[in-house]
XYZ file of C-alpha atoms in Angstrom:
352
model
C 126.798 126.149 107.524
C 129.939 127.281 109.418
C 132.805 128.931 107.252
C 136.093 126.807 107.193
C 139.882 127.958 107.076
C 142.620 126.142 105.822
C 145.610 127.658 107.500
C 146.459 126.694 111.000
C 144.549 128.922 113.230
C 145.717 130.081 117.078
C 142.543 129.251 119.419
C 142.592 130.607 122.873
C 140.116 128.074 124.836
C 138.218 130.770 127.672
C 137.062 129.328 131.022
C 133.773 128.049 130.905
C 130.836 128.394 133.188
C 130.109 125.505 134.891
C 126.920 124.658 137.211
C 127.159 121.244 139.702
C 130.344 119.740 137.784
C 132.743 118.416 139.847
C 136.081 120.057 139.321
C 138.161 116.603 138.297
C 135.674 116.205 135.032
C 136.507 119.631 134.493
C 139.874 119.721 134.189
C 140.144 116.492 132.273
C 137.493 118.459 129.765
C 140.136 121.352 129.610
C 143.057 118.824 129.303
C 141.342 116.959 126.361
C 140.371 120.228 124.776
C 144.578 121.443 124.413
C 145.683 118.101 123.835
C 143.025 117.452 120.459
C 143.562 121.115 119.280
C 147.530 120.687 119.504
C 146.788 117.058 117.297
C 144.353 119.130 114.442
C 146.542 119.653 111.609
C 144.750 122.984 111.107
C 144.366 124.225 114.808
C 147.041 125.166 117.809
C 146.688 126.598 121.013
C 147.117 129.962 122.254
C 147.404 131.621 125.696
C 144.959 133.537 127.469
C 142.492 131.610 128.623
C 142.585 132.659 131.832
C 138.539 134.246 131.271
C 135.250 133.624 130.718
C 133.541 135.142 127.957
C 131.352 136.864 129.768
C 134.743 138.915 131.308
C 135.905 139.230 127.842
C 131.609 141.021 126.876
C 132.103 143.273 129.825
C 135.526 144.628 128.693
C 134.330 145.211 125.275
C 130.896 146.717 126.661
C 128.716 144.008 125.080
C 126.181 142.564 126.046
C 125.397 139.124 123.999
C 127.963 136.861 122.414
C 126.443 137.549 119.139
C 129.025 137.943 116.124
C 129.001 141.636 115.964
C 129.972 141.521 119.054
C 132.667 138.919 119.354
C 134.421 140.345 116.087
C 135.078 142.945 118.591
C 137.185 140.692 121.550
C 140.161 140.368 118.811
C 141.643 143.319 120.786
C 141.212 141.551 124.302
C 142.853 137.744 123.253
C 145.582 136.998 121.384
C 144.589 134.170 119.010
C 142.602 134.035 115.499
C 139.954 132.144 117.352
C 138.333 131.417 120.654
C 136.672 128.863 122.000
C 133.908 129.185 124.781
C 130.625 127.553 126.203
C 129.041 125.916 129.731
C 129.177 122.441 131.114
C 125.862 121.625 133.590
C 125.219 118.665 135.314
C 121.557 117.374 136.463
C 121.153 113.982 138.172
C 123.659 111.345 136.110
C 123.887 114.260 132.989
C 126.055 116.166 131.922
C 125.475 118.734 129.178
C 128.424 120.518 127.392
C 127.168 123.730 125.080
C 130.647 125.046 123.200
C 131.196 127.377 120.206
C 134.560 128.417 118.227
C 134.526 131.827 117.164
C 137.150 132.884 114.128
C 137.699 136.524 114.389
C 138.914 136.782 110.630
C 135.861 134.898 109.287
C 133.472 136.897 111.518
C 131.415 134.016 112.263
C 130.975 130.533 114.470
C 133.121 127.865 112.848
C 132.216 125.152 115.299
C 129.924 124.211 117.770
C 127.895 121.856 119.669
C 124.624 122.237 121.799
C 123.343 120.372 124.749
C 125.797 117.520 124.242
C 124.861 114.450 127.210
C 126.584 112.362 128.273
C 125.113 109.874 131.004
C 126.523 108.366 133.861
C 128.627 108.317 137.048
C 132.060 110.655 137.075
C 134.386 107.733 135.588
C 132.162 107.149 132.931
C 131.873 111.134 132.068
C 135.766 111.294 132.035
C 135.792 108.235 129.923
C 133.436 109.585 127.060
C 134.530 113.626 127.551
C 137.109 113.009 124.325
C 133.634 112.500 122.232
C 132.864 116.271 123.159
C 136.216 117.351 122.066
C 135.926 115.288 118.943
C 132.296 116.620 117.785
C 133.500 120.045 118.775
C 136.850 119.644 116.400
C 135.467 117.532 113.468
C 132.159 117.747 113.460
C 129.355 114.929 111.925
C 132.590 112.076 111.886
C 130.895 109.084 112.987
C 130.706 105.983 111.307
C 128.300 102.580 112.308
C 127.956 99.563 111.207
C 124.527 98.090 111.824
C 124.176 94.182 111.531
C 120.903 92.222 111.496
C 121.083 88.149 112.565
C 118.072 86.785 111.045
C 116.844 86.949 107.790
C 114.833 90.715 108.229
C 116.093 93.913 106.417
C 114.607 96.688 109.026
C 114.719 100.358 108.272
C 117.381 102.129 110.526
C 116.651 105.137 112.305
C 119.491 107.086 113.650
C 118.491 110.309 115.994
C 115.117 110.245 114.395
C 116.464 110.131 110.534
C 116.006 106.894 108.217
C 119.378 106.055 106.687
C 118.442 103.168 105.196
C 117.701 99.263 105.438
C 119.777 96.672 107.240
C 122.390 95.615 106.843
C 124.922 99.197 106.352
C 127.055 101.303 107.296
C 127.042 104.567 107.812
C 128.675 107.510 107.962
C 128.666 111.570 108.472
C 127.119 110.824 112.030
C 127.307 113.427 114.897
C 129.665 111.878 117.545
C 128.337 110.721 120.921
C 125.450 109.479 122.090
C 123.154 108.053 119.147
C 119.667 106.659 119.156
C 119.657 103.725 116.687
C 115.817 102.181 116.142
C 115.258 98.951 113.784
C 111.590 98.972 112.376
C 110.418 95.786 111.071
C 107.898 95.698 108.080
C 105.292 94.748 110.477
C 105.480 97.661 112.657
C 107.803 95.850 115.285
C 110.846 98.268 116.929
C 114.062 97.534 118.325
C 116.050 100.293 119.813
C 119.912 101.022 120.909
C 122.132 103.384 122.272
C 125.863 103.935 121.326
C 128.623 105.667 121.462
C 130.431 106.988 118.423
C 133.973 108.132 118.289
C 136.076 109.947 115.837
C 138.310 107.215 113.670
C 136.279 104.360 114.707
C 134.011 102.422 113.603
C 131.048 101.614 115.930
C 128.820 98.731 115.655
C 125.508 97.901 116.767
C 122.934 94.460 116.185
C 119.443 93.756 116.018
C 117.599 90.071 114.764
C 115.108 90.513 113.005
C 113.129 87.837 110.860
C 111.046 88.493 107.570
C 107.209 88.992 108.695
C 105.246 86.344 107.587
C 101.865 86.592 106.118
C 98.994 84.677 107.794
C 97.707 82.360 106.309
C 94.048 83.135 104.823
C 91.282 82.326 106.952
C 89.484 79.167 106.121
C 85.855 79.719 104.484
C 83.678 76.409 106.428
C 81.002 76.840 103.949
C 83.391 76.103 101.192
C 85.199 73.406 102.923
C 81.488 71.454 103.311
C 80.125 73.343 99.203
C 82.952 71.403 97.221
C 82.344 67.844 98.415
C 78.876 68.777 98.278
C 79.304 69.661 94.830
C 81.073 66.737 94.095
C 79.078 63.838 96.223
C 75.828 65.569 94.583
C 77.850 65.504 90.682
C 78.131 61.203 91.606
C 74.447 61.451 92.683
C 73.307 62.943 90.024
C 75.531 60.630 87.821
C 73.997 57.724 89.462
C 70.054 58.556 89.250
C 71.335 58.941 85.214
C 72.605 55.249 85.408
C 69.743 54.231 86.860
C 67.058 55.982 84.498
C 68.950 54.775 81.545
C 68.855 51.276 82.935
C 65.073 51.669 84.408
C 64.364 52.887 80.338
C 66.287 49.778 79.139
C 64.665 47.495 80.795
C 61.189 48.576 79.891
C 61.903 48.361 76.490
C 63.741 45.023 76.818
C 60.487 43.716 78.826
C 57.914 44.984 75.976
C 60.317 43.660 72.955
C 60.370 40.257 75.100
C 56.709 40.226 75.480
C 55.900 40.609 72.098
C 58.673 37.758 71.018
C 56.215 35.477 73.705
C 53.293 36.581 71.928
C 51.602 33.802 74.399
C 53.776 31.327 72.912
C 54.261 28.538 75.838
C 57.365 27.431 73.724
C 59.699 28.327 70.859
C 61.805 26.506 68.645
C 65.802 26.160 68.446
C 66.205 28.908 65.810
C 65.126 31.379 68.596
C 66.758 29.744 71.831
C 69.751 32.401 70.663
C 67.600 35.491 70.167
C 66.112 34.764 73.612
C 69.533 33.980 75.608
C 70.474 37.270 74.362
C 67.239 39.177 75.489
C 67.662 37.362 78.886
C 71.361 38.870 79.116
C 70.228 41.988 78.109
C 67.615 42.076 80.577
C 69.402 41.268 83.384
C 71.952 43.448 82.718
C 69.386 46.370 82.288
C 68.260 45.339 85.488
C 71.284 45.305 87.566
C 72.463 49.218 85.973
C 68.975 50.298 87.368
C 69.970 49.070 90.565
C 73.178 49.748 91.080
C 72.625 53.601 89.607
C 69.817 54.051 91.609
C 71.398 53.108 94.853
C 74.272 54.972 93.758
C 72.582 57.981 93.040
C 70.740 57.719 96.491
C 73.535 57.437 98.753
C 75.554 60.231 96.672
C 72.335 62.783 96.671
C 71.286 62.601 100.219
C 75.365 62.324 101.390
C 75.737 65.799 98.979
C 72.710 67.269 100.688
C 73.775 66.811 104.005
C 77.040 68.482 102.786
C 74.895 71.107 101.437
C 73.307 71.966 104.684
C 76.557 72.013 106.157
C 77.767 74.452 103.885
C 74.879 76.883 104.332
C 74.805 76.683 107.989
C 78.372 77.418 107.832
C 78.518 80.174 105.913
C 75.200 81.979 107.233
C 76.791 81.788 110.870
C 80.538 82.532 110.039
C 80.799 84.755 106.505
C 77.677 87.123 107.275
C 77.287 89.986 110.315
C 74.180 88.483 112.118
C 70.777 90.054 111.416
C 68.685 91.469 113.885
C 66.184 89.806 115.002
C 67.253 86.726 113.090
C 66.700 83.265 114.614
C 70.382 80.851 114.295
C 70.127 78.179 112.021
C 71.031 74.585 114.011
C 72.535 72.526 111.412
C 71.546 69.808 114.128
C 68.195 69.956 113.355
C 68.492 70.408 109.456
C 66.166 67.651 107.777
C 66.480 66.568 103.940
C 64.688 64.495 102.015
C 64.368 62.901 98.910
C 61.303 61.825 96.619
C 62.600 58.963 93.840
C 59.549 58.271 91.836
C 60.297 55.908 89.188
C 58.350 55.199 86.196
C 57.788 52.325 83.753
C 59.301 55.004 80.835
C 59.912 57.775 83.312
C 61.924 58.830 86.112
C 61.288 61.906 88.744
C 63.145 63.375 91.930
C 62.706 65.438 94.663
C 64.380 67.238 97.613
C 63.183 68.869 100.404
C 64.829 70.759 103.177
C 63.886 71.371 106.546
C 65.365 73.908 109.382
């Protein structure tokens, strides 16, 4: 945590070292330097800044720039602070390294470290103010991250979650930020900008809710429902049918004994045996009906049912070893209907 003053302090910007920078970027770095310390309301600028710091070290004997012995250079410069540091450049980089040194506090109240900035010499010069900047007002950046879609991502900045999309934020170093967008579902979009002191950067990623997938589709239930259901109508049926077959039989023994070898009967009983007649053929046609019924709906059910467990055995379950695969093709069912003159039976058999 660097100490702060609030009266306007001298600073006396040294020479810094510089290592492949071409000597344009670094004047316009010294230029920008004066020009924002003369605009801080708390800062000015003082002469002598004619050395490097490492002049300054030999004069005073030291041998580090460590604050024991900096406190010591008030002798050598005329200013409450100074301001030193080295600019490199590798390939399209440029890396600034600065510190501000107050002589009354004893201690760094500024500084950045291995500050890039990428890209040709216009495009240094262009983005050099955002050294100056993080250098004078520290973490000052603010972004506004926007999302087209209907997503809320987590935002990364530099490594550091600030949040879910859409926001703004603010307190950011200034220069070059990494901003990533992580999706619920793992999925990553990433940007680069530049932030500036006063301004509000932006920055846009489209991102859509994740949607769940849809649950996989069991075949042996798909085929064990109907089954169910085409088996419950079977079963209903064969019911009809026995309760008609029963009928009937009892209907046939009351009409025999009303016969009783009679080879007529008189008009009191034409009545009785118009009804018995109805009765009987009625009895006759629910045993027919509910047995064909029945029928079609047990062996249709069956055939669901073999489809159901050939489905499941080679879809829901790891294979066994040395199991043989079921082919539904060959699957056989049949069916036993033994009726009765007062009872009824059924069978099934299955075959693989």
């Amino acid at each position: 945590m660097f100490a702060q003053n609030t009266k306007s302090s001298s600073v006396v910007v040294l020479k810094f070292s510089a290592s492949g920078v071409a000597q344009e970027v670094m004047d316009l770095f010294y230029l920008e330097l004066h020009e924002h310390i003369r605009a801080h309301e708390r800062m000015h600028v003082a002469a002598g800044g004619e050395v490097t710091i490492n002049d300054l070290m030999l004069m005073a004997g030291c041998e580090s720039p460590s604050p024991e012995c900096l406190v010591g250079l008030s002798d050598f410069v005329e200013g409450d602070r100074i301001v030193f540091g080295s600019v490199q450049k590798q390939g399209d980089v440029h890396s600034f390294d600065a510190q501000m040194f107050d002589f009354a506090e004893g201690g760094f109240v500024r500084e950045i470290v291995d500050f890039k900035l990428r890209g040709d010499s216009r495009q240094i010069q262009y983005e050099i103010p955002a050294v100056v900047e993080a250098l004078l007002y520290g973490d000052a950046g603010k972004l506004r991250v926007n999302i087209t879609g209907s997503g809320t991502p987590r935002i990364f900045v530099n490594g550091m979650e600030k949040g879910r999309a859409p926001l703004v934020i603010e307190d950011l170093p200034l220069g070059e930020v990494v901003v990533v967008a992580r999706g619920d579902d793992g999925s990553e979009q990433t940007e680069t900008v530049a932030l500036r002191r006063i301004q509000t950067a932006e920055v846009g990623f489209a991102f859509e809710d994740a949607v769940a997938a849809p649950p996989a589709v069991n075949k042996a239930n798909a085929y064990l429902i109907p089954a169910v259901i085409v088996t419950g109508v079977g079963v209903a049926g064969m019911v009809v049918g026995v309760l008609g077959h029963t009928q009937l039989s009892s209907l046939e023994e009351e009409a025999s004994l009303f016969v009783n070898g009679r080879s007529a009967i008189d008009g009191t009983e034409v009545t009785r045996a118009d009804d018995l007649q109805s009765s009987m053929n009625s009895a006759h046609t629910m045993r027919i009906v509910g047995y064909s019924i029945g029928a079609a709906g047990l062996v249709a059910g069956g055939v669901l049912l073999v489809k159901a467990f050939s489905s499941g055995d080679s879809g829901d379950r790891a294979p066994q070893a040395n199991a043989t695969p079921v082919d539904a093709s060959k699957s056989r069912i049949s069916w036993q209907v033994l009726p009765g003159r007062d009872s009824f039976a059924l069978g099934m058999g299955l075959s693989f």
